[in-house]
XYZ file of C-alpha atoms in Angstrom:
263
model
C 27.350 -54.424 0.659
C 25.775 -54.392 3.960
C 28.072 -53.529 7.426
C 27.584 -52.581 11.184
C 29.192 -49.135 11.520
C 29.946 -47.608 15.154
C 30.073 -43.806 16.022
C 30.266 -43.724 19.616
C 27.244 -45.036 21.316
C 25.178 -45.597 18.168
C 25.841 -48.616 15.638
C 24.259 -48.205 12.589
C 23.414 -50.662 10.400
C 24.498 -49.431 6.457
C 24.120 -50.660 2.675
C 25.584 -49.957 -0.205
C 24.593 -48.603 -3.511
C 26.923 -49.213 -6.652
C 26.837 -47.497 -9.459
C 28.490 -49.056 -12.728
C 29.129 -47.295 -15.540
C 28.064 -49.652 -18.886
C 29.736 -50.618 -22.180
C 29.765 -48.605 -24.840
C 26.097 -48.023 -26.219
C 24.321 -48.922 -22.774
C 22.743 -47.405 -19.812
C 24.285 -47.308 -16.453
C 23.314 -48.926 -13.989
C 22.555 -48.506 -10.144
C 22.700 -51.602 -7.889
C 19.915 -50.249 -4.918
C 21.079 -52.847 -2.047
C 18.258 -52.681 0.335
C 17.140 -53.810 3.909
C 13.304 -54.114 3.997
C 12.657 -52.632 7.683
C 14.331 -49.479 9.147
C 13.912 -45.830 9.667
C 11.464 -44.021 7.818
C 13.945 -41.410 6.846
C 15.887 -44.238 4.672
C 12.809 -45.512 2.695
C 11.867 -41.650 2.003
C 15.491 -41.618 0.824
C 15.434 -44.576 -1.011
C 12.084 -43.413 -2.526
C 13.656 -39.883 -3.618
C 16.329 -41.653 -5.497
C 14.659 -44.046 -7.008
C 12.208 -41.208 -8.604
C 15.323 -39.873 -10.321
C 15.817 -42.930 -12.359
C 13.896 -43.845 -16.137
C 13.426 -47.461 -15.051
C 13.643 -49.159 -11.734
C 13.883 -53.116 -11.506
C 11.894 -53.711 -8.007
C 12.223 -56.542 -5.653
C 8.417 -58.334 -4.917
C 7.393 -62.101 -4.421
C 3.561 -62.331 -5.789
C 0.876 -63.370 -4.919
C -1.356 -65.203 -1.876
C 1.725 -64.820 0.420
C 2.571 -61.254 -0.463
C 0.159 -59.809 2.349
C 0.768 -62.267 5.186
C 4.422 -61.488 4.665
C 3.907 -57.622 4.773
C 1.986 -57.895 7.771
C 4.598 -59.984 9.434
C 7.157 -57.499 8.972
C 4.716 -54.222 10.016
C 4.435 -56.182 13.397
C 8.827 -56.673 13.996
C 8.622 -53.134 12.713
C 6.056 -51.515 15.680
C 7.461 -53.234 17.726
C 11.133 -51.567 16.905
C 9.667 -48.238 16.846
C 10.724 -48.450 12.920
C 8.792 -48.694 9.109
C 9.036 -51.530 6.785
C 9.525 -50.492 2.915
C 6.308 -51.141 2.179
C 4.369 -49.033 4.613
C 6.795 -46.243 2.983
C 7.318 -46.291 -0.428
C 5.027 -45.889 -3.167
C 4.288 -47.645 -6.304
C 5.633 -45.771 -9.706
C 4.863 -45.758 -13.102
C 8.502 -47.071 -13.686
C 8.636 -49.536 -11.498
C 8.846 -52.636 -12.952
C 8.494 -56.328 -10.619
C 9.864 -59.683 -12.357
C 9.615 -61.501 -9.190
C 8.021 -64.799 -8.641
C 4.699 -66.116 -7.836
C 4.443 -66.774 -4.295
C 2.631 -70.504 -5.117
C 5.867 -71.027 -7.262
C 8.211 -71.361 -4.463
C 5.549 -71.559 -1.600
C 7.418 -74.070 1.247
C 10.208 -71.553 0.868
C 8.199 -68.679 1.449
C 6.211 -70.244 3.655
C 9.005 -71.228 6.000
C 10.614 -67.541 5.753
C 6.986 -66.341 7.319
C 6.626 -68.908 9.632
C 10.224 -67.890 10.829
C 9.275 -64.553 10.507
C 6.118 -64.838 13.173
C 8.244 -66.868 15.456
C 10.694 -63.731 15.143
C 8.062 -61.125 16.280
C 6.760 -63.208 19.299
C 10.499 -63.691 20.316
C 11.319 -60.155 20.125
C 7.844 -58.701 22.346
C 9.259 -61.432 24.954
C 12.299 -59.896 24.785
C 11.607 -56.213 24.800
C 9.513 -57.132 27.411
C 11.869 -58.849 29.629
C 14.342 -55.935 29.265
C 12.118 -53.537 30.346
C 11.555 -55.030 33.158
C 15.675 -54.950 33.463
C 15.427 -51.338 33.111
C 12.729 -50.749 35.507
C 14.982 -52.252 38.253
C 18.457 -50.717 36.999
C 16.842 -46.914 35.977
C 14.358 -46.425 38.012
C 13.709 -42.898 36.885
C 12.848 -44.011 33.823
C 9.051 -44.386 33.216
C 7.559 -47.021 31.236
C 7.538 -45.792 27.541
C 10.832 -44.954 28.696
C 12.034 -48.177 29.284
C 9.768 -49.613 26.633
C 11.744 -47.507 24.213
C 15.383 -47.903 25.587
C 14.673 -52.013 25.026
C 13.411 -51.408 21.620
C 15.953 -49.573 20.620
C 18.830 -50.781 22.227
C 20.626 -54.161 22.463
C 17.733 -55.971 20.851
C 17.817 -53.656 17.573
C 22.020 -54.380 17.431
C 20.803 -58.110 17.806
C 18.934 -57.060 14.883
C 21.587 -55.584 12.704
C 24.410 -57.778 13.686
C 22.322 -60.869 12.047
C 21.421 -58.532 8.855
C 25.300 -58.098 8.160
C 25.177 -61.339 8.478
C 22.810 -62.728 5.638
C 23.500 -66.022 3.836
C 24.191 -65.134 0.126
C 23.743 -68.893 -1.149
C 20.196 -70.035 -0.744
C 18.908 -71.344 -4.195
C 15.440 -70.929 -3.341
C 14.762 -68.006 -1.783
C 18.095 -65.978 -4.154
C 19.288 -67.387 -7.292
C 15.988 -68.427 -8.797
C 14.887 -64.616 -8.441
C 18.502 -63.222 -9.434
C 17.671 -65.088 -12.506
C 13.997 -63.831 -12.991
C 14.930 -60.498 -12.663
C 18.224 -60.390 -14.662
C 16.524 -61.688 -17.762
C 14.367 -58.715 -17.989
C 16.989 -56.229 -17.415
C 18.997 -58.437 -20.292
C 16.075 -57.671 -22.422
C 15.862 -54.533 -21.591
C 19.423 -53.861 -22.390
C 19.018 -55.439 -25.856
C 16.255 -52.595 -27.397
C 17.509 -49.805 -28.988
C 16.750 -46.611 -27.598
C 15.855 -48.106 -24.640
C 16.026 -46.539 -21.232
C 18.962 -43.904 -20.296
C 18.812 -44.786 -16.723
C 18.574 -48.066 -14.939
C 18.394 -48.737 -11.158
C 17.577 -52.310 -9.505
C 16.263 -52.080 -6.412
C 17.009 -55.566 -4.456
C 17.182 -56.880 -0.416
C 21.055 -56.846 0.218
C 21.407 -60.587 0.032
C 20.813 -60.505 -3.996
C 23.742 -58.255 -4.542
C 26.707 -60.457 -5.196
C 24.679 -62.927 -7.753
C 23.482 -58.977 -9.491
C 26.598 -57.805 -9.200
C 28.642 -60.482 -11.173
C 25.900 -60.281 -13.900
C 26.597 -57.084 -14.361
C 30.523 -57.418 -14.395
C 29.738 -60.135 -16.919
C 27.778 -57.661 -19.761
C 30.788 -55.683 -19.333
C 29.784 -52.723 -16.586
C 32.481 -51.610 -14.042
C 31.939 -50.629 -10.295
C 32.597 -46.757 -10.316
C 31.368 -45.655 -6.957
C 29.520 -46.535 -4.373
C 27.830 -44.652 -1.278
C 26.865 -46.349 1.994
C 23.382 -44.960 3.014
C 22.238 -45.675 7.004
C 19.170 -47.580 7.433
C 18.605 -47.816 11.035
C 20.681 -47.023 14.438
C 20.829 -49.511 17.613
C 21.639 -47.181 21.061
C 24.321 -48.738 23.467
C 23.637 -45.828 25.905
C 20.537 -46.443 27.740
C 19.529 -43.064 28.484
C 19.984 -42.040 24.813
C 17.796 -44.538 23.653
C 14.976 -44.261 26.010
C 15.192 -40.305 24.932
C 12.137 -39.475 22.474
C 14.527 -37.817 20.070
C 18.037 -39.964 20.098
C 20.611 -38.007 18.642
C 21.199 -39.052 15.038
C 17.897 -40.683 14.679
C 17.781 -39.014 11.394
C 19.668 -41.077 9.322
C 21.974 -38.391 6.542
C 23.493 -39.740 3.092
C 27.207 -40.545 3.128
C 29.593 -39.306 0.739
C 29.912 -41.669 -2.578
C 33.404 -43.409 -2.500
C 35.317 -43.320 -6.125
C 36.444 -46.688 -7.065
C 39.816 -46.306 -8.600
C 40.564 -48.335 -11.809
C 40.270 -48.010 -15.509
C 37.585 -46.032 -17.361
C 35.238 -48.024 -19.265
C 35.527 -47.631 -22.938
């Protein structure tokens, strides 16, 4: 549900959304995979869809952390000439958090930001040192130039290649919050007259403990779409440019999945 995909000199990083049609007598439901820092484009995308649905399950640890952890991603973000989700997207009436309390899993989080900081000061070293690569190998490049080639070059495909990448079985910082947030939608499922429209709106690494909840009730994978979150530029020159070609990211076609209709 999340991939590196090439198109000549660009690699873009992509998610998927599924969309599962329900039993009898319940609401579809969208699974919203999401990556929590990219282009601005794909959160104003993200942010479009989402205001087509009745109810939207949102991803959102709690609490004393909550800021320190936003802030921490705004910096990797700058620094990648990209937005974070929550710079982007707003707050709606029916958006609905069931995520934990940051004090009830705190060493977790508190290891995720500390790993986090140690990220951002890492990457400025790097973007840094290739710069200075840059200033020796182009030298008609001038320095926000170069400063944007290295941001959006081989350290942003760094980036993306370790996103596709994401470990799917941590019980801490995953399957606690799968469960958290799947017993609402469960209860949400079991009113009548309920909702007619149900997205959940989690970070990619949720999806295959959602996922084979949802195959559980009953609901079937129908289609799917992969939507682009954010490009890494192999071609120097392309990056460093203050428009890259395909910097807007564009919605992908949704893909059928073939199989049986639900009954």
């Amino acid at each position: 549900r999340i991939q590196l995909r090439r198109q000549g000199s660009v690699e873009r990083l992509e998610v998927r959304w599924d969309h599962y049609a329900p039993p009898q007598g319940l609401p579809p439901v969208t699974l919203v995979n999401m990556v929590h820092l990219g282009d601005h484009r794909f959160f104003e995308e993200t942010q479009q869809f989402l205001d087509g649905y009745e109810l939207v399950f949102m991803e959102g640890v709690r609490g004393e952390h909550r800021s320190q952890i936003s802030a921490a991603y705004n910096d990797l973000a700058t620094h990648l000439r990209m937005s974070t989700q929550s710079e982007v997207m707003k707050r709606r009436p029916h958006f609905r958090f069931h995520d934990v309390e940051s004090s009830e899993m705190s060493s977790a989080i508190f290891g995720a930001f500390v790993r986090l900081r140690r990220g951002v000061s890492m990457l400025q070293r790097q973007i840094a040192e290739q710069a200075e690569d840059y200033a020796r190998d182009y030298p008609d490049l001038g320095p926000e130039e170069r400063q944007r080639a290295a941001a959006r070059g081989p350290i942003r495909r760094e980036l993306a290649e370790s996103l596709s990448d994401v470990d799917y079985d941590d019980p801490d910082l995953i399957g606690g919050r799968n469960e958290m947030v799947l017993s609402a939608v469960e209860a949400e499922l079991a009113k009548s007259g309920g909702h007619e429209t149900i997205a959940i709106c989690y970070g990619a690494s949720h999806a295959t403990g959602l996922a084979a909840r949802l195959e559980t009730w009953g609901y079937q994978l129908t289609s799917f779409e992969w939507r682009p979150v954010f490009s890494a530029y192999l071609d120097v020159r392309e990056a460093a440019a203050p428009s890259p070609a395909g910097e807007e990211p564009t919605s992908r076609p949704v893909t059928t999945v073939a199989g049986p209709s639900p009954e």
